[in-house]
Amino acid sequence: MNGSDYRQSLSDASRFDGTETRFSAWTPVTNKACNQQLFQERTSLILHWFDLWTDRQRKEFLCQLLKRCSKTQLKFTRDCLAESVPITQMDFTAVLPRFLSLYIMSFLSPRDICSAAQVCWHWKFLAEQDCLWSPKCIRLGWFLPYSPSDHEYGAWKRHYVACTASLDILTPREAAGVYGTLNESLTAPEEQQDIWREHKIRQTIRQKVAEHKSECQGSSISCTVHPVKSSYRPLPHFLLVSSSVPGYEVKRLSVVVLPYDSQGMTLEALLSLAERVIQGRMVQSLGILVTGSTEEITLTDGLSINEKTVLKPCVRKFWENLCGWVVPASEGGSLNIFAPLAASGRVCLKLSILTGLNVRAPTGICTGSYQHIFSEWSGSGEFPPLVYLHESLLLSWCRQAEWIEEACKDLRKQLGPQLHFMCQEIRGRILGKSEIKTYDADRRSDLCKELLNSEKTYVRQLQAVATVYYTPLRAALDSNRAIISSVSLITIFCPLLDVLETNNVFLKELTERWEEWGPLQCVGDVCVKFCTKLRVYTNFFNNYATILKTIDKSREMLPVFRTFLKRHNRTVATRMLSLQELFLTPSARVEEYVTLLQALTLHTPSEHPDYTQLSSAIKGHKASYLYLKQQNICSALYADNLVEESRYLITRQDVALLSCLNGDIAASLRMYEHVSDLGLFLFNDALVLTERSGSNVPFCLAVNTTHTFLASVALHCLNLTELTDTKYVRNTFQLESPKRQWICATDREEDKIRLLSALRSAIKAAITRN
């Protein structure tokens, strides 16, 4: 064989090996068709072997196979398993942190928590945590007589079960047999028998509860080694004060008081507010300070409690829950109503039967504004007004209206002939031109000292504007991190800084004169010198309206400036005043200058060298004060009349309109931006939303509020959703109409409770009508 034949045989062999080799121990790479056929045949063989293996062998094979896979192959396996075996149910306690699992379980009722404890041992451990059961016990007034140790679990649950087992609870069927149903019509004798039967049952329950509490207290006292008698605190008295009665300022400090707005308030919201104030404690007595007559009392606007309405389901539930925090009548518990209900006695009798307490009310035999409070009260015991209210303040408060009425009668008779003489007499006393003149050197010193001290306070307020507001804003502007523009900074602060500079000089000169004070010392020349510089006040008053407009415009258009004001307004450095209120001090100070200088002139003899100078200073300050009065223009608030013949206003509330920045994440992590301020006007058939904007009025504390119509939603088309409080936002709720939705927030939780309760009641009534 020659060389050419040998090379030809090698090339044929290589071609045959690359294209014709089959069923060998290696997989051909160059021929894709053969490679795919061989892969399918070997896969069929492996699957045939896999079918013949046992379950343990299959699992071992899968483990070995998954260990050899890369990350991308493992992800592909996971996706395939998720499609073939989707996860429809999962134990949330296994994937969520423990505090989130407990937070979810806190919304369950006690019966549902006990059912959840039967799922598994882990659920049983979570269901017995004290953080779930202690709020439920405290809300009902059931307190542990000891503090559980760190490793003791289930103490509050056992205490809840023990307290529940000691109560006489009726099943719905038993309760229907005892009380009857709400739709059952009863005759008058049957209704009276039903009321007395209910009274006996409640009295029996209270006696058993009192016996159980006394036994528990006796056992705890017997087990105590060193009882401390000084730690005992008497039970507080609880007082409800309606906004229609101005009696909050006369109550005692030891009384737990709940002042509430009667407009737009519902019984459910009032009960919720009372629950938050009492916090599960027992009270010795309950006082109701509202308007009323001999036949009824008015707890809220539109709801009167009388003989017919006291047995309504909602009213009945309110009194039962509210009086449930009062100790039994055997321990001195009482219900005191500051309305002359005892004159008739029928409403008091029904309330006494309903609540099981001693209901006391004034007989109402005294006349005058609220004079019935001092009349004889029904029942026996301590005089109720002195339990809740201060005696001296109560006397003045009750007689104030009567005094005003008598004074108005006398003034009507004497107004014509005496007005001119009285005005001249009062003006003469103020200006020091009375016929009887008295001069007191000590009084003159006191007035001069008052002028100096008030000037120091005034300068400190002006200095607070420069230190708290102007200096940081100027520093931010100089460092190229401007909060407001240079023009706005000059417009707002320059007129006031000129006033501050002038008053600093005046204060320095007053201080020097006071340090050398004597009977012949003069301050009039200093005041006259100060009057020559009052043009800075004129400049400030001319630019005052522009200053307020610049502040309001910058606050609305610049979120950084709005945040700056929110951080620095009403702090200790600003004496709890805002920037706009601090700008009001110069106008008030001009009026004070006139009053102080007039008083100082009154106590300065005419032969004193300072008399002439003080008179000249009064003239200068009066001219400035008259110019200020000419610049004081009050703007009127105009609004569309939304009240129609068949429509009435229930309540209104100012809220903040929020915008969710990231709605695709969990609700607890969402952040909101304050977009604008809204005004909600709730009518009996619609909810009107307006965009609210405010601007400060020059020379006074008033704020002009303008409402621009935004939307009107019929109540039967409105959906209300209460949002859960998070660490980013509180007191929020969502209003949704068929076309739009609004996320709103109130400043206080009390406002939210009152508004949502009124909204739910109005929506329910609107749906019933339609």
mmCIF file of C-alpha atoms in Angstrom, residues 101-428:
data_model
loop_
_atom_site.group_PDB
_atom_site.id
_atom_site.type_symbol
_atom_site.label_atom_id
_atom_site.label_comp_id
_atom_site.label_asym_id
_atom_site.label_seq_id
_atom_site.Cartn_x
_atom_site.Cartn_y
_atom_site.Cartn_z
ATOM 1 C CA SER A 101 -49.005 36.472 63.385
ATOM 2 C CA LEU A 102 -50.067 37.745 66.807
ATOM 3 C CA TYR A 103 -51.350 40.973 65.258
ATOM 4 C CA ILE A 104 -53.555 38.973 62.881
ATOM 5 C CA MET A 105 -54.860 36.816 65.725
ATOM 6 C CA SER A 106 -55.677 39.897 67.812
ATOM 7 C CA PHE A 107 -58.658 40.582 65.520
ATOM 8 C CA LEU A 108 -60.252 37.227 66.383
ATOM 9 C CA SER A 109 -62.894 36.816 69.033
ATOM 10 C CA PRO A 110 -62.074 34.762 72.166
ATOM 11 C CA ARG A 111 -64.069 31.807 70.817
ATOM 12 C CA ASP A 112 -62.185 31.921 67.484
ATOM 13 C CA ILE A 113 -58.821 32.124 69.263
ATOM 14 C CA CYS A 114 -59.664 29.000 71.247
ATOM 15 C CA SER A 115 -60.631 27.247 68.008
ATOM 16 C CA ALA A 116 -57.328 28.318 66.427
ATOM 17 C CA ALA A 117 -55.440 26.839 69.373
ATOM 18 C CA GLN A 118 -56.639 23.369 68.318
ATOM 19 C CA VAL A 119 -54.831 23.471 64.954
ATOM 20 C CA CYS A 120 -51.377 22.464 66.171
ATOM 21 C CA TRP A 121 -48.994 22.964 69.063
ATOM 22 C CA HIS A 122 -47.431 26.056 67.484
ATOM 23 C CA TRP A 123 -50.840 27.677 67.068
ATOM 24 C CA LYS A 124 -51.735 26.714 70.632
ATOM 25 C CA PHE A 125 -48.578 28.454 71.889
ATOM 26 C CA LEU A 126 -49.431 31.611 69.936
ATOM 27 C CA ALA A 127 -53.087 31.569 70.980
ATOM 28 C CA GLU A 128 -52.166 31.618 74.679
ATOM 29 C CA GLN A 129 -49.940 34.683 74.549
ATOM 30 C CA ASP A 130 -50.815 37.380 77.059
ATOM 31 C CA CYS A 131 -50.742 40.134 74.413
ATOM 32 C CA LEU A 132 -53.912 38.603 72.893
ATOM 33 C CA TRP A 133 -55.891 38.146 76.084
ATOM 34 C CA SER A 134 -54.835 41.065 78.297
ATOM 35 C CA PRO A 135 -56.590 43.751 76.144
ATOM 36 C CA LYS A 136 -59.792 41.679 76.125
ATOM 37 C CA CYS A 137 -59.691 41.329 79.913
ATOM 38 C CA ILE A 138 -58.836 44.975 80.563
ATOM 39 C CA ARG A 139 -61.596 46.161 78.230
ATOM 40 C CA LEU A 140 -64.108 44.305 80.425
ATOM 41 C CA GLY A 141 -62.481 45.446 83.669
ATOM 42 C CA TRP A 142 -60.999 42.041 84.583
ATOM 43 C CA PHE A 143 -57.522 42.559 86.036
ATOM 44 C CA LEU A 144 -55.054 39.954 87.256
ATOM 45 C CA PRO A 145 -54.383 40.154 91.014
ATOM 46 C CA TYR A 146 -50.664 39.513 90.346
ATOM 47 C CA SER A 147 -48.012 40.097 87.686
ATOM 48 C CA PRO A 148 -47.151 36.983 85.620
ATOM 49 C CA SER A 149 -43.500 35.921 85.571
ATOM 50 C CA ASP A 150 -41.385 36.019 82.423
ATOM 51 C CA HIS A 151 -41.796 32.309 81.654
ATOM 52 C CA GLU A 152 -45.491 32.026 82.550
ATOM 53 C CA TYR A 153 -47.800 31.734 79.558
ATOM 54 C CA GLY A 154 -51.564 31.687 79.414
ATOM 55 C CA ALA A 155 -52.228 33.562 82.674
ATOM 56 C CA TRP A 156 -54.522 36.142 81.078
ATOM 57 C CA LYS A 157 -56.343 33.467 79.084
ATOM 58 C CA ARG A 158 -57.064 31.421 82.196
ATOM 59 C CA HIS A 159 -58.214 34.598 83.954
ATOM 60 C CA TYR A 160 -60.576 35.431 81.052
ATOM 61 C CA VAL A 161 -62.034 31.907 81.077
ATOM 62 C CA ALA A 162 -62.498 32.031 84.860
ATOM 63 C CA CYS A 163 -64.231 35.404 84.749
ATOM 64 C CA THR A 164 -66.473 34.321 81.889
ATOM 65 C CA ALA A 165 -67.428 31.100 83.635
ATOM 66 C CA SER A 166 -68.517 33.025 86.736
ATOM 67 C CA LEU A 167 -71.104 35.104 84.804
ATOM 68 C CA ASP A 168 -74.686 34.095 84.100
ATOM 69 C CA ILE A 169 -74.802 34.059 80.292
ATOM 70 C CA LEU A 170 -78.000 33.235 78.458
ATOM 71 C CA THR A 171 -78.077 31.568 75.068
ATOM 72 C CA PRO A 172 -80.061 33.332 72.325
ATOM 73 C CA ARG A 173 -82.959 30.911 72.814
ATOM 74 C CA GLU A 174 -82.955 31.402 76.580
ATOM 75 C CA ALA A 175 -82.679 35.184 76.163
ATOM 76 C CA ALA A 176 -85.651 35.143 73.782
ATOM 77 C CA GLY A 177 -87.630 33.166 76.344
ATOM 78 C CA VAL A 178 -86.774 35.622 79.122
ATOM 79 C CA TYR A 179 -86.812 38.978 77.314
ATOM 80 C CA GLY A 180 -88.884 38.173 74.260
ATOM 81 C CA THR A 181 -88.040 39.332 70.751
ATOM 82 C CA LEU A 182 -87.833 42.889 69.469
ATOM 83 C CA ASN A 183 -90.670 42.367 66.998
ATOM 84 C CA GLU A 184 -92.994 40.930 69.622
ATOM 85 C CA SER A 185 -95.781 43.328 70.552
ATOM 86 C CA LEU A 186 -96.639 43.403 74.243
ATOM 87 C CA THR A 187 -99.508 44.926 76.088
ATOM 88 C CA ALA A 188 -98.936 47.466 78.831
ATOM 89 C CA PRO A 189 -99.177 44.979 81.781
ATOM 90 C CA GLU A 190 -96.936 42.472 79.984
ATOM 91 C CA GLU A 191 -94.396 45.173 79.203
ATOM 92 C CA GLN A 192 -94.344 46.240 82.848
ATOM 93 C CA GLN A 193 -93.895 42.638 83.959
ATOM 94 C CA ASP A 194 -91.120 42.176 81.411
ATOM 95 C CA ILE A 195 -89.331 45.271 82.699
ATOM 96 C CA TRP A 196 -89.577 44.143 86.332
ATOM 97 C CA ARG A 197 -88.446 40.594 85.405
ATOM 98 C CA GLU A 198 -85.432 42.038 83.596
ATOM 99 C CA HIS A 199 -84.664 44.249 86.597
ATOM 100 C CA LYS A 200 -84.724 41.235 88.926
ATOM 101 C CA ILE A 201 -82.434 39.243 86.640
ATOM 102 C CA ARG A 202 -79.927 42.085 86.382
ATOM 103 C CA GLN A 203 -80.017 42.633 90.125
ATOM 104 C CA THR A 204 -79.332 38.924 90.695
ATOM 105 C CA ILE A 205 -76.406 39.006 88.264
ATOM 106 C CA ARG A 206 -74.904 42.063 89.939
ATOM 107 C CA GLN A 207 -75.254 40.485 93.379
ATOM 108 C CA LYS A 208 -73.469 37.324 92.251
ATOM 109 C CA VAL A 209 -70.692 39.337 90.599
ATOM 110 C CA ALA A 210 -70.315 41.464 93.739
ATOM 111 C CA GLU A 211 -70.140 38.333 95.923
ATOM 112 C CA HIS A 212 -67.535 36.809 93.622
ATOM 113 C CA LYS A 213 -65.437 40.000 93.689
ATOM 114 C CA SER A 214 -65.653 40.224 97.463
ATOM 115 C CA GLU A 215 -64.537 36.589 97.771
ATOM 116 C CA CYS A 216 -61.616 37.221 95.422
ATOM 117 C CA GLN A 217 -60.640 40.373 97.307
ATOM 118 C CA GLY A 218 -60.891 38.538 100.618
ATOM 119 C CA SER A 219 -58.678 35.698 99.402
ATOM 120 C CA SER A 220 -56.122 38.127 97.974
ATOM 121 C CA ILE A 221 -56.074 40.128 101.217
ATOM 122 C CA SER A 222 -55.633 36.978 103.302
ATOM 123 C CA CYS A 223 -52.698 35.924 101.157
ATOM 124 C CA THR A 224 -51.011 39.325 101.422
ATOM 125 C CA VAL A 225 -48.302 39.494 104.029
ATOM 126 C CA HIS A 226 -47.886 43.284 104.225
ATOM 127 C CA PRO A 227 -51.024 45.083 103.100
ATOM 128 C CA VAL A 228 -50.451 48.734 102.244
ATOM 129 C CA LYS A 229 -53.586 50.721 103.075
ATOM 130 C CA SER A 230 -52.167 53.998 101.814
ATOM 131 C CA SER A 231 -52.043 52.652 98.232
ATOM 132 C CA TYR A 232 -55.839 52.489 98.028
ATOM 133 C CA ARG A 233 -57.317 55.035 95.691
ATOM 134 C CA PRO A 234 -61.026 55.800 95.590
ATOM 135 C CA LEU A 235 -62.845 55.159 92.371
ATOM 136 C CA PRO A 236 -63.155 58.260 90.157
ATOM 137 C CA HIS A 237 -66.354 59.950 89.082
ATOM 138 C CA PHE A 238 -67.107 60.158 85.360
ATOM 139 C CA LEU A 239 -68.830 63.199 83.801
ATOM 140 C CA LEU A 240 -70.184 63.635 80.269
ATOM 141 C CA VAL A 241 -70.342 67.304 79.211
ATOM 142 C CA SER A 242 -72.167 68.303 76.044
ATOM 143 C CA SER A 243 -70.922 71.189 73.910
ATOM 144 C CA SER A 244 -74.327 72.807 74.290
ATOM 145 C CA VAL A 245 -73.566 73.373 77.992
ATOM 146 C CA PRO A 246 -70.493 75.542 78.794
ATOM 147 C CA GLY A 247 -69.638 73.671 81.982
ATOM 148 C CA TYR A 248 -66.235 72.128 81.318
ATOM 149 C CA GLU A 249 -64.301 74.881 83.098
ATOM 150 C CA VAL A 250 -66.118 74.399 86.441
ATOM 151 C CA LYS A 251 -65.410 70.684 86.926
ATOM 152 C CA ARG A 252 -63.120 69.312 89.622
ATOM 153 C CA LEU A 253 -59.657 68.042 88.795
ATOM 154 C CA SER A 254 -60.334 64.606 90.307
ATOM 155 C CA VAL A 255 -63.291 63.993 87.974
ATOM 156 C CA VAL A 256 -62.756 62.074 84.731
ATOM 157 C CA VAL A 257 -64.545 64.261 82.198
ATOM 158 C CA LEU A 258 -65.449 63.724 78.553
ATOM 159 C CA PRO A 259 -66.416 66.936 76.717
ATOM 160 C CA TYR A 260 -67.955 66.090 73.367
ATOM 161 C CA ASP A 261 -69.442 67.921 70.413
ATOM 162 C CA SER A 262 -73.165 67.232 70.306
ATOM 163 C CA GLN A 263 -73.426 68.251 66.645
ATOM 164 C CA GLY A 264 -73.060 65.232 64.392
ATOM 165 C CA MET A 265 -72.406 62.912 67.348
ATOM 166 C CA THR A 266 -74.003 59.473 67.496
ATOM 167 C CA LEU A 267 -74.515 57.158 70.436
ATOM 168 C CA GLU A 268 -72.021 54.618 69.039
ATOM 169 C CA ALA A 269 -69.311 57.283 68.663
ATOM 170 C CA LEU A 270 -70.044 58.687 72.125
ATOM 171 C CA LEU A 271 -69.794 55.222 73.647
ATOM 172 C CA SER A 272 -66.485 54.627 71.850
ATOM 173 C CA LEU A 273 -65.069 57.921 73.162
ATOM 174 C CA ALA A 274 -66.202 57.063 76.681
ATOM 175 C CA GLU A 275 -64.521 53.660 76.424
ATOM 176 C CA ARG A 276 -61.233 55.285 75.419
ATOM 177 C CA VAL A 277 -61.394 57.734 78.335
ATOM 178 C CA ILE A 278 -62.356 55.197 81.017
ATOM 179 C CA GLN A 279 -59.877 52.546 79.755
ATOM 180 C CA GLY A 280 -61.618 49.608 81.403
ATOM 181 C CA ARG A 281 -61.705 51.116 84.897
ATOM 182 C CA MET A 282 -64.700 51.071 87.201
ATOM 183 C CA VAL A 283 -66.169 54.422 88.231
ATOM 184 C CA GLN A 284 -68.084 55.361 91.343
ATOM 185 C CA SER A 285 -70.779 57.386 89.590
ATOM 186 C CA LEU A 286 -71.770 58.705 86.188
ATOM 187 C CA GLY A 287 -72.805 62.322 85.595
ATOM 188 C CA ILE A 288 -74.644 63.614 82.514
ATOM 189 C CA LEU A 289 -74.358 67.405 82.043
ATOM 190 C CA VAL A 290 -76.595 68.152 79.065
ATOM 191 C CA THR A 291 -79.545 70.339 78.221
ATOM 192 C CA GLY A 292 -83.008 69.035 79.052
ATOM 193 C CA SER A 293 -86.383 69.606 80.596
ATOM 194 C CA THR A 294 -88.700 67.780 82.982
ATOM 195 C CA GLU A 295 -89.601 65.222 80.296
ATOM 196 C CA GLU A 296 -86.429 64.637 78.255
ATOM 197 C CA ILE A 297 -82.705 65.205 77.907
ATOM 198 C CA THR A 298 -80.740 65.916 74.718
ATOM 199 C CA LEU A 299 -77.586 63.814 74.487
ATOM 200 C CA THR A 300 -76.903 64.610 70.832
ATOM 201 C CA ASP A 301 -78.468 66.933 68.292
ATOM 202 C CA GLY A 302 -81.533 65.254 66.879
ATOM 203 C CA LEU A 303 -81.860 62.620 69.632
ATOM 204 C CA SER A 304 -83.856 63.251 72.792
ATOM 205 C CA ILE A 305 -84.086 60.670 75.570
ATOM 206 C CA ASN A 306 -87.643 60.599 76.853
ATOM 207 C CA GLU A 307 -90.152 58.072 78.101
ATOM 208 C CA LYS A 308 -90.826 56.728 74.583
ATOM 209 C CA THR A 309 -87.280 56.558 73.194
ATOM 210 C CA VAL A 310 -85.484 55.210 76.266
ATOM 211 C CA LEU A 311 -86.414 51.606 75.392
ATOM 212 C CA LYS A 312 -85.254 51.753 71.759
ATOM 213 C CA PRO A 313 -82.622 49.089 70.992
ATOM 214 C CA CYS A 314 -79.841 51.568 70.215
ATOM 215 C CA VAL A 315 -80.627 53.757 73.246
ATOM 216 C CA ARG A 316 -81.026 50.745 75.480
ATOM 217 C CA LYS A 317 -77.668 49.323 74.367
ATOM 218 C CA PHE A 318 -76.000 52.679 74.989
ATOM 219 C CA TRP A 319 -77.209 52.940 78.588
ATOM 220 C CA GLU A 320 -76.410 49.294 79.334
ATOM 221 C CA ASN A 321 -72.825 49.574 78.084
ATOM 222 C CA LEU A 322 -72.205 53.016 79.576
ATOM 223 C CA CYS A 323 -73.556 52.107 83.024
ATOM 224 C CA GLY A 324 -71.685 48.813 82.937
ATOM 225 C CA TRP A 325 -68.560 50.671 84.103
ATOM 226 C CA VAL A 326 -70.352 52.013 87.201
ATOM 227 C CA VAL A 327 -70.170 50.027 90.448
ATOM 228 C CA PRO A 328 -73.465 48.432 91.583
ATOM 229 C CA ALA A 329 -76.012 50.397 93.568
ATOM 230 C CA SER A 330 -75.158 48.365 96.661
ATOM 231 C CA GLU A 331 -71.663 49.883 96.571
ATOM 232 C CA GLY A 332 -72.887 53.450 96.032
ATOM 233 C CA GLY A 333 -73.057 53.526 92.235
ATOM 234 C CA SER A 334 -75.366 56.187 90.872
ATOM 235 C CA LEU A 335 -76.421 57.928 87.661
ATOM 236 C CA ASN A 336 -76.691 61.720 88.100
ATOM 237 C CA ILE A 337 -78.440 63.720 85.367
ATOM 238 C CA PHE A 338 -78.146 67.532 85.496
ATOM 239 C CA ALA A 339 -81.639 68.102 84.101
ATOM 240 C CA PRO A 340 -84.902 68.543 86.056
ATOM 241 C CA LEU A 341 -86.156 65.012 85.306
ATOM 242 C CA ALA A 342 -87.155 64.406 88.917
ATOM 243 C CA ALA A 343 -90.053 66.811 88.502
ATOM 244 C CA SER A 344 -91.920 64.127 86.558
ATOM 245 C CA GLY A 345 -89.968 61.026 87.595
ATOM 246 C CA ARG A 346 -91.089 58.733 84.769
ATOM 247 C CA VAL A 347 -87.848 58.868 82.790
ATOM 248 C CA CYS A 348 -85.797 58.423 85.979
ATOM 249 C CA LEU A 349 -87.820 55.334 86.900
ATOM 250 C CA LYS A 350 -87.260 53.689 83.522
ATOM 251 C CA LEU A 351 -83.554 54.500 83.569
ATOM 252 C CA SER A 352 -83.264 53.072 87.071
ATOM 253 C CA ILE A 353 -84.944 49.838 85.989
ATOM 254 C CA LEU A 354 -82.820 49.645 82.839
ATOM 255 C CA THR A 355 -79.435 50.309 84.462
ATOM 256 C CA GLY A 356 -80.004 49.014 87.990
ATOM 257 C CA LEU A 357 -78.454 52.191 89.443
ATOM 258 C CA ASN A 358 -79.756 54.944 91.658
ATOM 259 C CA VAL A 359 -80.812 57.639 89.197
ATOM 260 C CA ARG A 360 -80.724 61.115 90.711
ATOM 261 C CA ALA A 361 -81.873 64.387 89.159
ATOM 262 C CA PRO A 362 -82.881 67.859 90.404
ATOM 263 C CA THR A 363 -86.527 68.563 91.050
ATOM 264 C CA GLY A 364 -86.328 71.797 89.042
ATOM 265 C CA ILE A 365 -88.294 74.004 91.441
ATOM 266 C CA CYS A 366 -85.743 76.844 91.143
ATOM 267 C CA THR A 367 -86.014 79.347 88.304
ATOM 268 C CA GLY A 368 -83.344 80.969 86.210
ATOM 269 C CA SER A 369 -80.621 79.784 83.891
ATOM 270 C CA TYR A 370 -79.415 76.391 85.202
ATOM 271 C CA GLN A 371 -80.692 77.289 88.677
ATOM 272 C CA HIS A 372 -82.384 73.892 88.895
ATOM 273 C CA ILE A 373 -78.959 72.415 89.662
ATOM 274 C CA PHE A 374 -79.129 74.013 93.136
ATOM 275 C CA SER A 375 -82.605 72.663 93.840
ATOM 276 C CA GLU A 376 -83.349 69.552 95.843
ATOM 277 C CA TRP A 377 -82.176 66.328 94.202
ATOM 278 C CA SER A 378 -84.046 63.061 94.253
ATOM 279 C CA GLY A 379 -82.650 60.197 96.281
ATOM 280 C CA SER A 380 -80.261 60.332 99.209
ATOM 281 C CA GLY A 381 -76.545 60.797 99.521
ATOM 282 C CA GLU A 382 -73.975 63.468 98.795
ATOM 283 C CA PHE A 383 -75.091 66.546 96.874
ATOM 284 C CA PRO A 384 -74.199 65.580 93.257
ATOM 285 C CA PRO A 385 -73.182 69.059 91.940
ATOM 286 C CA LEU A 386 -70.447 69.307 94.588
ATOM 287 C CA VAL A 387 -69.125 65.871 93.615
ATOM 288 C CA TYR A 388 -68.346 66.922 90.044
ATOM 289 C CA LEU A 389 -68.100 70.738 90.091
ATOM 290 C CA HIS A 390 -66.479 73.513 92.134
ATOM 291 C CA GLU A 391 -69.000 75.265 94.331
ATOM 292 C CA SER A 392 -67.780 78.855 93.861
ATOM 293 C CA LEU A 393 -67.323 78.506 90.110
ATOM 294 C CA LEU A 394 -70.658 76.740 89.844
ATOM 295 C CA LEU A 395 -72.459 79.591 91.569
ATOM 296 C CA SER A 396 -70.966 82.156 89.209
ATOM 297 C CA TRP A 397 -71.608 79.978 86.198
ATOM 298 C CA CYS A 398 -75.267 79.365 87.014
ATOM 299 C CA ARG A 399 -76.038 82.972 87.855
ATOM 300 C CA GLN A 400 -74.188 84.519 84.948
ATOM 301 C CA ALA A 401 -77.080 84.269 82.514
ATOM 302 C CA GLU A 402 -79.503 85.714 85.063
ATOM 303 C CA TRP A 403 -77.190 88.657 85.763
ATOM 304 C CA ILE A 404 -76.866 89.390 82.069
ATOM 305 C CA GLU A 405 -80.632 89.343 81.639
ATOM 306 C CA GLU A 406 -81.179 91.745 84.546
ATOM 307 C CA ALA A 407 -78.367 94.038 83.372
ATOM 308 C CA CYS A 408 -79.841 94.169 79.874
ATOM 309 C CA LYS A 409 -83.256 95.142 81.286
ATOM 310 C CA ASP A 410 -81.779 98.019 83.284
ATOM 311 C CA LEU A 411 -79.621 99.170 80.378
ATOM 312 C CA ARG A 412 -82.610 99.267 78.065
ATOM 313 C CA LYS A 413 -84.336 101.690 80.426
ATOM 314 C CA GLN A 414 -81.323 103.919 81.082
ATOM 315 C CA LEU A 415 -79.485 103.606 77.788
ATOM 316 C CA GLY A 416 -80.777 106.803 76.205
ATOM 317 C CA PRO A 417 -80.236 109.455 78.894
ATOM 318 C CA GLN A 418 -77.146 107.936 80.482
ATOM 319 C CA LEU A 419 -75.044 106.885 77.492
ATOM 320 C CA HIS A 420 -73.518 110.282 76.751
ATOM 321 C CA PHE A 421 -72.634 110.931 80.389
ATOM 322 C CA MET A 422 -71.155 107.436 80.877
ATOM 323 C CA CYS A 423 -68.972 107.753 77.772
ATOM 324 C CA GLN A 424 -67.568 111.080 78.951
ATOM 325 C CA GLU A 425 -66.902 109.721 82.416
ATOM 326 C CA ILE A 426 -65.128 106.612 81.159
ATOM 327 C CA ARG A 427 -63.100 108.635 78.645
ATOM 328 C CA GLY A 428 -62.066 111.049 81.373
#
